[in-house]
Amino acid sequence: MRSLLLLAPLTLLALAGCSGTEDKDTGEEADADTDTDTDTDTDTDTDTDTDTDTDTDTDTDTDTDTDVDTDARLRVLHLSPDAPNVDIYAAGSAAVTNLAFPTGTGYLDIPEGDLSVQVVPAGGTIDDAVLDLTLPLDGGKTYTAVAWNRVASLGALFLTDNVEGIGAGDVRLQLVHAAADVGPVDVWDLGSGTLLADDFAPGTTAELTIPVGALQIGVDVNNDGSAEVSFDVPELPGGQFYNVFATNDNGGPFLLAQLPDGTTVRVSPTARAPIAQLRVLHLSPDAPPVDVFVDDGATPSFTGITYGTGSNYAALEPAVYSVQVSATGSTAADAVLDVDGLNLEGGKRYTAVAYGSMDGISALALEDSFLGISPGDLRIQVVHTAEGVGEVDVWELGSGTLLIDDFAYGSYGSLDVASSALSIGLDVGTDDGIPDVTFSVPVLGTDTYVNVFAVNDESGPYLLAQFDDGTVATVLPD
């Protein structure tokens, strides 16, 4: 438009020049003046052309910037297992037709702003829409819109695909719980024993960036600490973003990986015996950092574990194992603690603990049972690893309840309590019902499991809480 506006005054100038020439044809002197004016007009026209070129460049730059700033990218996916094929209307027109479960589209470039979208049974009209959405699209952003759940509870997910800044050696996964009729689940990386998503609710997402490689995903559907179903996800090309949907149909659960071009790959469950999971904890106050070997392995399964810290869970096949604990950097043959007969059952989780000073170092294998924790409760496994402290009575001072009587060094027991702050008292040796040391324990969580160790070192007694993800927290005496 600006070029047309510039052209108009140029045309007027040209017409004015012609009119002047005709007037000056009446006399000889006038003809001489006409020649002079013509030269002047020529200079003026040259200047005007230069200005026009400059404006044209400006228009080109403006158009380019507008395209970058105002375009969003959007794709759609059909994840309603009992819904028919559908048509997708966008801004009043059919944009996608006959889309079947569980397939999707590639990205479309769409101007930013609110986009009206309707999901219609294939062959219907916009008036037959079963979902009517307004999607707010920001320029430069990338999105996936998903119709999911069964028809009776049909819903939509509007996902932002975080495609920027992914290293060539990494992949970015957006996990999406879109499985109909399935409640909250825990999602595990079974290879490393890492909890990827805790209490992962339907209709929610979890994003993670991990190194390129095959991934073994386990899903715990009943919060018992064991994966009821697992999936072997093949290695995906690096530097890319992938949506990974947990979904299901009449054939049962499966994963659906959505690739960058919009195509989808179905990953069916892997049939395998339930695995066992093992983690370790270092509670020997005068021991150096340690490595932990399984079955005299050439390389350690856990490395660099320092006093007062532990590891995440690692997955192991159900079996009877031996465990060797050695100073970090040494071999299994140099073990300062060698434990035989560690029986790990499939579907169960365990914590192996080294405790006590080096001249009397000992080990415990604790089963971490999440099974049957009532909603709103906390399961605490209390472990007496306080060297130099004999039998103790453990009291809950708020209610005056005796929690554990005659609790011996090296023993343990679990109890379920309402999740709240606790005031714990230890009656040490005297058995007179009067606590000799007390601890104010903060709220540790709900619907979960915590190991709580009584520990004693050169600084004195304290409690160490070990959480589900392997992290620890210290509770000092009041």
GROMACS .gro file of C-alpha atoms in nm:
model
  478
    1MET     CA    1   0.000   0.000   0.000
    2ARG     CA    2   0.286   0.238   0.081
    3SER     CA    3   0.437   0.180  -0.265
    4LEU     CA    4   0.106   0.276  -0.427
    5LEU     CA    5   0.085   0.592  -0.219
    6LEU     CA    6   0.436   0.690  -0.322
    7LEU     CA    7   0.353   0.625  -0.685
    8ALA     CA    8   0.061   0.872  -0.681
    9PRO     CA    9   0.268   1.187  -0.613
   10LEU     CA   10   0.522   1.072  -0.872
   11THR     CA   11   0.246   1.052  -1.131
   12LEU     CA   12   0.117   1.395  -1.035
   13LEU     CA   13   0.467   1.535  -1.067
   14ALA     CA   14   0.503   1.387  -1.415
   15LEU     CA   15   0.167   1.532  -1.524
   16ALA     CA   16   0.262   1.869  -1.385
   17GLY     CA   17   0.588   1.857  -1.582
   18CYS     CA   18   0.399   1.788  -1.907
   19SER     CA   19   0.156   2.075  -1.848
   20GLY     CA   20   0.441   2.321  -1.790
   21THR     CA   21   0.608   2.218  -2.114
   22GLU     CA   22   0.297   2.286  -2.319
   23ASP     CA   23   0.260   2.639  -2.171
   24LYS     CA   24   0.618   2.727  -2.252
   25ASP     CA   25   0.587   2.635  -2.623
   26THR     CA   26   0.441   2.989  -2.692
   27GLY     CA   27   0.776   3.171  -2.716
   28GLU     CA   28   1.145   3.125  -2.779
   29GLU     CA   29   1.249   3.251  -2.439
   30ALA     CA   30   0.993   3.031  -2.284
   31ASP     CA   31   1.151   2.733  -2.467
   32ALA     CA   32   1.486   2.816  -2.310
   33ASP     CA   33   1.326   2.823  -1.964
   34THR     CA   34   1.162   2.493  -2.040
   35ASP     CA   35   1.497   2.326  -2.098
   36THR     CA   36   1.625   2.455  -1.765
   37ASP     CA   37   1.312   2.335  -1.580
   38THR     CA   38   1.338   1.996  -1.744
   39ASP     CA   39   1.688   1.947  -1.604
   40THR     CA   40   1.566   2.041  -1.259
   41ASP     CA   41   1.274   1.800  -1.279
   42THR     CA   42   1.509   1.522  -1.379
   43ASP     CA   43   1.715   1.576  -1.063
   44THR     CA   44   1.400   1.578  -0.855
   45ASP     CA   45   1.280   1.252  -1.009
   46THR     CA   46   1.615   1.089  -0.934
   47ASP     CA   47   1.588   1.184  -0.567
   48THR     CA   48   1.232   1.056  -0.553
   49ASP     CA   49   1.334   0.716  -0.698
   50THR     CA   50   1.598   0.678  -0.428
   51ASP     CA   51   1.339   0.740  -0.156
   52THR     CA   52   1.109   0.486  -0.316
   53ASP     CA   53   1.378   0.214  -0.305
   54THR     CA   54   1.441   0.283   0.063
   55ASP     CA   55   1.072   0.251   0.146
   56THR     CA   56   1.050  -0.075  -0.050
   57ASP     CA   57   1.331  -0.226   0.163
   58THR     CA   58   1.150  -0.120   0.480
   59ASP     CA   59   0.830  -0.289   0.365
   60THR     CA   60   1.016  -0.614   0.298
   61ASP     CA   61   1.170  -0.623   0.648
   62THR     CA   62   0.836  -0.551   0.811
   63ASP     CA   63   0.663  -0.839   0.629
   64THR     CA   64   0.936  -1.086   0.733
   65ASP     CA   65   0.913  -0.991   1.103
   66THR     CA   66   0.536  -1.020   1.097
   67ASP     CA   67   0.552  -1.381   0.971
   68VAL     CA   68   0.791  -1.487   1.250
   69ASP     CA   69   0.606  -1.317   1.533
   70THR     CA   70   0.247  -1.408   1.450
   71ASP     CA   71   0.259  -1.775   1.344
   72ALA     CA   72   0.191  -2.056   1.591
   73ARG     CA   73   0.220  -2.429   1.512
   74LEU     CA   74  -0.066  -2.663   1.603
   75ARG     CA   75  -0.135  -3.035   1.555
   76VAL     CA   76  -0.423  -3.253   1.675
   77LEU     CA   77  -0.452  -3.609   1.811
   78HIS     CA   78  -0.751  -3.845   1.855
   79LEU     CA   79  -0.723  -4.040   2.185
   80SER     CA   80  -1.084  -4.127   2.270
   81PRO     CA   81  -1.090  -4.509   2.245
   82ASP     CA   82  -1.466  -4.553   2.199
   83ALA     CA   83  -1.525  -4.248   1.978
   84PRO     CA   84  -1.578  -4.278   1.600
   85ASN     CA   85  -1.355  -4.112   1.344
   86VAL     CA   86  -1.382  -3.734   1.365
   87ASP     CA   87  -1.354  -3.418   1.160
   88ILE     CA   88  -1.182  -3.112   1.306
   89TYR     CA   89  -1.316  -2.765   1.225
   90ALA     CA   90  -1.095  -2.460   1.274
   91ALA     CA   91  -1.220  -2.102   1.240
   92GLY     CA   92  -1.545  -2.235   1.093
   93SER     CA   93  -1.395  -2.457   0.821
   94ALA     CA   94  -1.310  -2.828   0.809
   95ALA     CA   95  -0.935  -2.850   0.862
   96VAL     CA   96  -0.895  -3.227   0.925
   97THR     CA   97  -1.129  -3.504   0.811
   98ASN     CA   98  -1.186  -3.866   0.915
   99LEU     CA   99  -0.923  -3.874   1.192
  100ALA     CA  100  -0.919  -4.216   1.362
  101PHE     CA  101  -0.811  -4.332   1.710
  102PRO     CA  102  -0.518  -4.324   1.793
  103THR     CA  103  -0.373  -4.107   1.514
  104GLY     CA  104  -0.291  -3.742   1.470
  105THR     CA  105  -0.174  -3.478   1.223
  106GLY     CA  106   0.142  -3.288   1.151
  107TYR     CA  107   0.187  -2.925   1.253
  108LEU     CA  108  -0.008  -2.648   1.077
  109ASP     CA  109   0.108  -2.286   1.075
  110ILE     CA  110  -0.171  -2.071   1.217
  111PRO     CA  111  -0.178  -1.695   1.295
  112GLU     CA  112  -0.161  -1.615   1.665
  113GLY     CA  113  -0.477  -1.535   1.858
  114ASP     CA  114  -0.781  -1.725   1.981
  115LEU     CA  115  -0.870  -2.012   1.749
  116SER     CA  116  -1.220  -2.162   1.750
  117VAL     CA  117  -1.202  -2.542   1.715
  118GLN     CA  118  -1.483  -2.800   1.700
  119VAL     CA  119  -1.458  -3.180   1.706
  120VAL     CA  120  -1.735  -3.338   1.497
  121PRO     CA  121  -1.820  -3.703   1.418
  122ALA     CA  122  -1.685  -3.774   1.071
  123GLY     CA  123  -1.926  -3.655   0.801
  124GLY     CA  124  -2.122  -3.428   1.035
  125THR     CA  125  -2.156  -3.053   1.038
  126ILE     CA  126  -2.018  -2.799   1.278
  127ASP     CA  127  -2.355  -2.801   1.454
  128ASP     CA  128  -2.286  -3.166   1.553
  129ALA     CA  129  -1.974  -3.075   1.754
  130VAL     CA  130  -1.901  -3.295   2.059
  131LEU     CA  131  -1.621  -3.061   2.170
  132ASP     CA  132  -1.622  -2.685   2.117
  133LEU     CA  133  -1.293  -2.520   2.215
  134THR     CA  134  -1.118  -2.186   2.201
  135LEU     CA  135  -0.741  -2.232   2.183
  136PRO     CA  136  -0.521  -1.931   2.271
  137LEU     CA  137  -0.226  -1.948   2.031
  138ASP     CA  138   0.088  -1.741   2.094
  139GLY     CA  139   0.312  -1.655   1.802
  140GLY     CA  140   0.627  -1.864   1.784
  141LYS     CA  141   0.485  -2.137   2.013
  142THR     CA  142   0.416  -2.503   1.928
  143TYR     CA  143   0.105  -2.688   2.049
  144THR     CA  144  -0.074  -3.024   2.044
  145ALA     CA  145  -0.452  -3.042   2.096
  146VAL     CA  146  -0.584  -3.381   2.211
  147ALA     CA  147  -0.936  -3.523   2.237
  148TRP     CA  148  -0.919  -3.795   2.504
  149ASN     CA  149  -1.113  -4.017   2.745
  150ARG     CA  150  -1.426  -4.217   2.670
  151VAL     CA  151  -1.717  -4.050   2.492
  152ALA     CA  152  -1.922  -4.033   2.813
  153SER     CA  153  -1.644  -3.824   2.974
  154LEU     CA  154  -1.488  -3.676   2.663
  155GLY     CA  155  -1.235  -3.403   2.732
  156ALA     CA  156  -0.958  -3.204   2.566
  157LEU     CA  157  -0.594  -3.143   2.648
  158PHE     CA  158  -0.412  -2.838   2.515
  159LEU     CA  159  -0.038  -2.905   2.538
  160THR     CA  160   0.258  -2.677   2.481
  161ASP     CA  161   0.537  -2.866   2.304
  162ASN     CA  162   0.867  -2.737   2.444
  163VAL     CA  163   1.077  -2.797   2.133
  164GLU     CA  164   1.354  -2.542   2.190
  165GLY     CA  165   1.703  -2.591   2.335
  166ILE     CA  166   1.733  -2.971   2.319
  167GLY     CA  167   2.092  -3.096   2.296
  168ALA     CA  168   2.188  -3.337   2.019
  169GLY     CA  169   2.263  -3.608   2.276
  170ASP     CA  170   1.931  -3.567   2.460
  171VAL     CA  171   1.562  -3.623   2.399
  172ARG     CA  172   1.281  -3.428   2.565
  173LEU     CA  173   0.976  -3.631   2.661
  174GLN     CA  174   0.641  -3.490   2.768
  175LEU     CA  175   0.463  -3.774   2.950
  176VAL     CA  176   0.084  -3.745   2.933
  177HIS     CA  177  -0.163  -3.951   3.140
  178ALA     CA  178  -0.449  -4.000   2.894
  179ALA     CA  179  -0.560  -4.351   2.995
  180ALA     CA  180  -0.936  -4.380   3.039
  181ASP     CA  181  -1.060  -4.549   3.358
  182VAL     CA  182  -0.715  -4.535   3.524
  183GLY     CA  183  -0.650  -4.320   3.833
  184PRO     CA  184  -0.320  -4.167   3.953
  185VAL     CA  185  -0.010  -4.377   3.885
  186ASP     CA  186   0.362  -4.369   3.963
  187VAL     CA  187   0.591  -4.382   3.658
  188TRP     CA  188   0.940  -4.532   3.693
  189ASP     CA  189   1.251  -4.558   3.485
  190LEU     CA  190   1.309  -4.924   3.567
  191GLY     CA  191   1.666  -4.923   3.435
  192SER     CA  192   1.788  -4.666   3.685
  193GLY     CA  193   1.519  -4.702   3.951
  194THR     CA  194   1.430  -4.333   3.908
  195LEU     CA  195   1.078  -4.212   3.986
  196LEU     CA  196   0.979  -4.008   3.680
  197ALA     CA  197   0.630  -3.900   3.791
  198ASP     CA  198   0.474  -3.941   4.136
  199ASP     CA  199   0.095  -3.964   4.182
  200PHE     CA  200   0.057  -3.885   3.812
  201ALA     CA  201  -0.310  -3.792   3.770
  202PRO     CA  202  -0.526  -3.839   3.458
  203GLY     CA  203  -0.512  -3.540   3.225
  204THR     CA  204  -0.176  -3.414   3.356
  205THR     CA  205   0.174  -3.397   3.207
  206ALA     CA  206   0.534  -3.438   3.323
  207GLU     CA  207   0.833  -3.318   3.122
  208LEU     CA  208   1.184  -3.463   3.136
  209THR     CA  209   1.502  -3.429   2.933
  210ILE     CA  210   1.715  -3.745   2.931
  211PRO     CA  211   2.016  -3.881   2.739
  212VAL     CA  212   1.947  -4.064   2.415
  213GLY     CA  213   1.894  -4.436   2.469
  214ALA     CA  214   1.636  -4.710   2.509
  215LEU     CA  215   1.406  -4.660   2.808
  216GLN     CA  216   1.226  -4.914   3.024
  217ILE     CA  217   0.918  -4.751   3.174
  218GLY     CA  218   0.723  -4.910   3.458
  219VAL     CA  219   0.378  -4.799   3.575
  220ASP     CA  220   0.263  -4.862   3.934
  221VAL     CA  221  -0.116  -4.834   3.936
  222ASN     CA  222  -0.187  -4.919   4.302
  223ASN     CA  223   0.092  -4.732   4.485
  224ASP     CA  224   0.253  -5.048   4.620
  225GLY     CA  225   0.600  -4.958   4.493
  226SER     CA  226   0.597  -5.222   4.219
  227ALA     CA  227   0.530  -5.172   3.848
  228GLU     CA  228   0.224  -5.369   3.739
  229VAL     CA  229   0.293  -5.297   3.372
  230SER     CA  230   0.612  -5.204   3.189
  231PHE     CA  231   0.708  -5.084   2.841
  232ASP     CA  232   1.030  -5.102   2.642
  233VAL     CA  233   1.060  -4.769   2.459
  234PRO     CA  234   1.319  -4.791   2.177
  235GLU     CA  235   1.595  -4.537   2.133
  236LEU     CA  236   1.463  -4.215   1.980
  237PRO     CA  237   1.671  -3.976   1.765
  238GLY     CA  238   1.841  -3.705   1.971
  239GLY     CA  239   1.775  -3.333   1.970
  240GLN     CA  240   1.399  -3.388   1.937
  241PHE     CA  241   1.077  -3.344   2.136
  242TYR     CA  242   0.830  -3.630   2.179
  243ASN     CA  243   0.490  -3.656   2.345
  244VAL     CA  244   0.446  -3.996   2.511
  245PHE     CA  245   0.083  -4.073   2.601
  246ALA     CA  246  -0.026  -4.345   2.842
  247THR     CA  247  -0.359  -4.457   2.700
  248ASN     CA  248  -0.575  -4.767   2.660
  249ASP     CA  249  -0.844  -4.932   2.454
  250ASN     CA  250  -1.039  -5.258   2.474
  251GLY     CA  251  -0.710  -5.445   2.435
  252GLY     CA  252  -0.561  -5.288   2.746
  253PRO     CA  253  -0.300  -5.019   2.821
  254PHE     CA  254  -0.029  -4.901   2.582
  255LEU     CA  255   0.200  -4.607   2.522
  256LEU     CA  256   0.167  -4.385   2.217
  257ALA     CA  257   0.476  -4.190   2.112
  258GLN     CA  258   0.398  -3.885   1.898
  259LEU     CA  259   0.693  -3.807   1.671
  260PRO     CA  260   0.798  -3.458   1.552
  261ASP     CA  261   0.624  -3.505   1.213
  262GLY     CA  262   0.294  -3.595   1.383
  263THR     CA  263   0.307  -3.969   1.313
  264THR     CA  264   0.248  -4.199   1.610
  265VAL     CA  265   0.412  -4.523   1.727
  266ARG     CA  266   0.231  -4.767   1.954
  267VAL     CA  267   0.437  -4.933   2.230
  268SER     CA  268   0.265  -5.240   2.378
  269PRO     CA  269   0.335  -5.368   2.731
  270THR     CA  270   0.632  -5.599   2.780
  271ALA     CA  271   0.556  -5.935   2.938
  272ARG     CA  272   0.806  -5.987   3.220
  273ALA     CA  273   0.818  -6.114   3.575
  274PRO     CA  274   0.789  -5.838   3.837
  275ILE     CA  275   1.130  -5.691   3.913
  276ALA     CA  276   1.281  -5.619   4.252
  277GLN     CA  277   1.420  -5.278   4.346
  278LEU     CA  278   1.714  -5.209   4.577
  279ARG     CA  279   1.864  -4.890   4.719
  280VAL     CA  280   2.145  -4.836   4.973
  281LEU     CA  281   2.211  -4.605   5.269
  282HIS     CA  282   2.545  -4.525   5.441
  283LEU     CA  283   2.513  -4.485   5.820
  284SER     CA  284   2.862  -4.583   5.938
  285PRO     CA  285   2.992  -4.258   6.091
  286ASP     CA  286   3.366  -4.329   6.067
  287ALA     CA  287   3.362  -4.501   5.728
  288PRO     CA  288   3.479  -4.323   5.410
  289PRO     CA  289   3.260  -4.285   5.101
  290VAL     CA  290   3.177  -4.628   4.965
  291ASP     CA  291   3.093  -4.816   4.648
  292VAL     CA  292   2.847  -5.105   4.663
  293PHE     CA  293   2.885  -5.415   4.445
  294VAL     CA  294   2.627  -5.685   4.374
  295ASP     CA  295   2.746  -6.046   4.339
  296ASP     CA  296   3.116  -5.944   4.332
  297GLY     CA  297   3.060  -5.751   4.011
  298ALA     CA  298   3.350  -5.597   3.822
  299THR     CA  299   3.186  -5.254   3.845
  300PRO     CA  300   2.987  -5.112   4.138
  301SER     CA  301   2.609  -5.082   4.124
  302PHE     CA  302   2.619  -4.776   4.353
  303THR     CA  303   2.913  -4.536   4.370
  304GLY     CA  304   3.039  -4.259   4.596
  305ILE     CA  305   2.784  -4.300   4.876
  306THR     CA  306   2.889  -4.076   5.165
  307TYR     CA  307   2.793  -4.098   5.532
  308GLY     CA  308   2.434  -3.990   5.590
  309THR     CA  309   2.332  -4.026   5.225
  310GLY     CA  310   2.180  -4.296   5.006
  311SER     CA  311   2.085  -4.383   4.650
  312ASN     CA  312   1.776  -4.415   4.434
  313TYR     CA  313   1.630  -4.756   4.365
  314ALA     CA  314   1.795  -4.981   4.104
  315ALA     CA  315   1.605  -5.258   3.927
  316LEU     CA  316   1.722  -5.618   3.974
  317GLU     CA  317   1.583  -5.951   3.866
  318PRO     CA  318   1.430  -6.145   4.156
  319ALA     CA  319   1.708  -6.362   4.304
  320VAL     CA  320   1.930  -6.420   4.604
  321TYR     CA  321   2.230  -6.186   4.595
  322SER     CA  322   2.549  -6.108   4.780
  323VAL     CA  323   2.645  -5.745   4.843
  324GLN     CA  324   2.996  -5.605   4.894
  325VAL     CA  325   3.068  -5.261   5.045
  326SER     CA  326   3.412  -5.116   4.964
  327ALA     CA  327   3.585  -4.781   4.999
  328THR     CA  328   3.515  -4.574   4.688
  329GLY     CA  329   3.762  -4.652   4.411
  330SER     CA  330   3.849  -5.001   4.534
  331THR     CA  331   3.712  -5.336   4.418
  332ALA     CA  332   3.461  -5.586   4.549
  333ALA     CA  333   3.753  -5.797   4.670
  334ASP     CA  334   3.850  -5.510   4.907
  335ALA     CA  335   3.508  -5.510   5.077
  336VAL     CA  336   3.487  -5.400   5.439
  337LEU     CA  337   3.139  -5.551   5.457
  338ASP     CA  338   3.022  -5.860   5.269
  339VAL     CA  339   2.660  -5.967   5.303
  340ASP     CA  340   2.537  -6.300   5.164
  341GLY     CA  341   2.188  -6.431   5.114
  342LEU     CA  342   2.006  -6.108   5.028
  343ASN     CA  343   1.676  -6.243   4.891
  344LEU     CA  344   1.504  -5.991   4.664
  345GLU     CA  345   1.152  -6.089   4.565
  346GLY     CA  346   0.983  -5.971   4.249
  347GLY     CA  347   0.750  -5.676   4.291
  348LYS     CA  348   0.910  -5.562   4.618
  349ARG     CA  349   1.142  -5.277   4.716
  350TYR     CA  350   1.430  -5.291   4.962
  351THR     CA  351   1.676  -5.063   5.142
  352ALA     CA  352   2.018  -5.205   5.235
  353VAL     CA  353   2.179  -5.013   5.524
  354ALA     CA  354   2.537  -5.022   5.651
  355TYR     CA  355   2.548  -4.886   6.008
  356GLY     CA  356   2.772  -4.869   6.315
  357SER     CA  357   3.140  -4.780   6.341
  358MET     CA  358   3.400  -4.956   6.126
  359ASP     CA  359   3.511  -5.193   6.402
  360GLY     CA  360   3.157  -5.318   6.446
  361ILE     CA  361   2.995  -5.238   6.109
  362SER     CA  362   2.670  -5.420   6.039
  363ALA     CA  363   2.403  -5.437   5.771
  364LEU     CA  364   2.025  -5.446   5.751
  365ALA     CA  365   1.794  -5.524   5.458
  366LEU     CA  366   1.460  -5.348   5.500
  367GLU     CA  367   1.152  -5.414   5.291
  368ASP     CA  368   0.989  -5.086   5.190
  369SER     CA  369   0.620  -5.177   5.171
  370PHE     CA  370   0.377  -4.922   5.030
  371LEU     CA  371   0.091  -5.169   5.019
  372GLY     CA  372  -0.231  -5.072   5.193
  373ILE     CA  373  -0.147  -4.719   5.313
  374SER     CA  374  -0.479  -4.548   5.385
  375PRO     CA  375  -0.546  -4.214   5.215
  376GLY     CA  376  -0.414  -3.930   5.430
  377ASP     CA  377  -0.186  -4.159   5.631
  378LEU     CA  378   0.192  -4.187   5.645
  379ARG     CA  379   0.379  -4.515   5.692
  380ILE     CA  380   0.694  -4.480   5.902
  381GLN     CA  381   0.949  -4.758   5.935
  382VAL     CA  382   1.150  -4.676   6.247
  383VAL     CA  383   1.504  -4.822   6.260
  384HIS     CA  384   1.736  -4.823   6.565
  385THR     CA  385   2.089  -4.766   6.427
  386ALA     CA  386   2.214  -4.541   6.711
  387GLU     CA  387   2.538  -4.709   6.818
  388GLY     CA  388   2.612  -4.695   7.191
  389VAL     CA  389   2.245  -4.658   7.279
  390GLY     CA  390   2.074  -4.960   7.429
  391GLU     CA  391   1.706  -5.041   7.429
  392VAL     CA  392   1.473  -4.745   7.404
  393ASP     CA  393   1.101  -4.683   7.431
  394VAL     CA  394   0.960  -4.463   7.154
  395TRP     CA  395   0.675  -4.227   7.252
  396GLU     CA  396   0.447  -3.997   7.059
  397LEU     CA  397   0.434  -3.712   7.308
  398GLY     CA  398   0.133  -3.527   7.164
  399SER     CA  399  -0.103  -3.812   7.247
  400GLY     CA  400   0.109  -3.983   7.510
  401THR     CA  401   0.112  -4.304   7.300
  402LEU     CA  402   0.388  -4.564   7.337
  403LEU     CA  403   0.479  -4.640   6.978
  404ILE     CA  404   0.753  -4.903   7.027
  405ASP     CA  405   0.846  -5.077   7.354
  406ASP     CA  406   1.198  -5.207   7.436
  407PHE     CA  407   1.333  -5.111   7.095
  408ALA     CA  408   1.676  -5.279   7.057
  409TYR     CA  409   1.980  -5.163   6.859
  410GLY     CA  410   1.962  -5.305   6.504
  411SER     CA  411   1.586  -5.366   6.514
  412TYR     CA  412   1.305  -5.198   6.321
  413GLY     CA  413   0.928  -5.177   6.296
  414SER     CA  414   0.667  -4.992   6.093
  415LEU     CA  415   0.351  -4.804   6.188
  416ASP     CA  416   0.085  -4.607   6.001
  417VAL     CA  417  -0.002  -4.266   6.146
  418ALA     CA  418  -0.213  -3.972   6.038
  419SER     CA  419   0.013  -3.738   5.844
  420SER     CA  420   0.093  -3.445   6.072
  421ALA     CA  421   0.377  -3.296   6.268
  422LEU     CA  422   0.496  -3.536   6.541
  423SER     CA  423   0.665  -3.489   6.877
  424ILE     CA  424   0.878  -3.800   6.936
  425GLY     CA  425   1.039  -3.888   7.269
  426LEU     CA  426   1.302  -4.156   7.338
  427ASP     CA  427   1.321  -4.310   7.684
  428VAL     CA  428   1.680  -4.439   7.684
  429GLY     CA  429   1.759  -4.738   7.904
  430THR     CA  430   1.577  -4.628   8.221
  431ASP     CA  431   1.234  -4.751   8.112
  432ASP     CA  432   1.078  -4.494   8.346
  433GLY     CA  433   0.835  -4.353   8.089
  434ILE     CA  434   1.014  -4.018   8.083
  435PRO     CA  435   1.179  -3.928   7.750
  436ASP     CA  436   1.549  -3.845   7.775
  437VAL     CA  437   1.560  -3.686   7.430
  438THR     CA  438   1.281  -3.542   7.216
  439PHE     CA  439   1.243  -3.453   6.848
  440SER     CA  440   0.996  -3.227   6.666
  441VAL     CA  441   0.931  -3.408   6.338
  442PRO     CA  442   0.768  -3.194   6.065
  443VAL     CA  443   0.498  -3.321   5.830
  444LEU     CA  444   0.668  -3.584   5.611
  445GLY     CA  445   0.396  -3.629   5.349
  446THR     CA  446   0.079  -3.828   5.296
  447ASP     CA  447  -0.005  -4.154   5.122
  448THR     CA  448   0.364  -4.237   5.127
  449TYR     CA  449   0.637  -4.427   5.307
  450VAL     CA  450   0.938  -4.294   5.503
  451ASN     CA  451   1.224  -4.475   5.678
  452VAL     CA  452   1.325  -4.296   5.999
  453PHE     CA  453   1.661  -4.395   6.149
  454ALA     CA  454   1.778  -4.318   6.501
  455VAL     CA  455   2.150  -4.236   6.459
  456ASN     CA  456   2.432  -4.152   6.700
  457ASP     CA  457   2.773  -4.009   6.608
  458GLU     CA  458   3.032  -3.775   6.758
  459SER     CA  459   2.783  -3.487   6.735
  460GLY     CA  460   2.523  -3.677   6.938
  461PRO     CA  461   2.189  -3.847   6.859
  462TYR     CA  462   1.958  -3.740   6.578
  463LEU     CA  463   1.693  -3.877   6.344
  464LEU     CA  464   1.745  -3.930   5.971
  465ALA     CA  465   1.438  -3.950   5.746
  466GLN     CA  466   1.479  -4.130   5.411
  467PHE     CA  467   1.210  -4.051   5.154
  468ASP     CA  468   1.070  -4.245   4.861
  469ASP     CA  469   1.298  -4.071   4.608
  470GLY     CA  470   1.613  -4.155   4.808
  471THR     CA  471   1.665  -3.806   4.952
  472VAL     CA  472   1.723  -3.766   5.327
  473ALA     CA  473   1.652  -3.503   5.591
  474THR     CA  474   1.800  -3.464   5.940
  475VAL     CA  475   1.591  -3.395   6.250
  476LEU     CA  476   1.802  -3.270   6.545
  477PRO     CA  477   1.698  -3.301   6.910
  478ASP     CA  478   1.486  -3.024   7.060
   0.00000   0.00000   0.00000
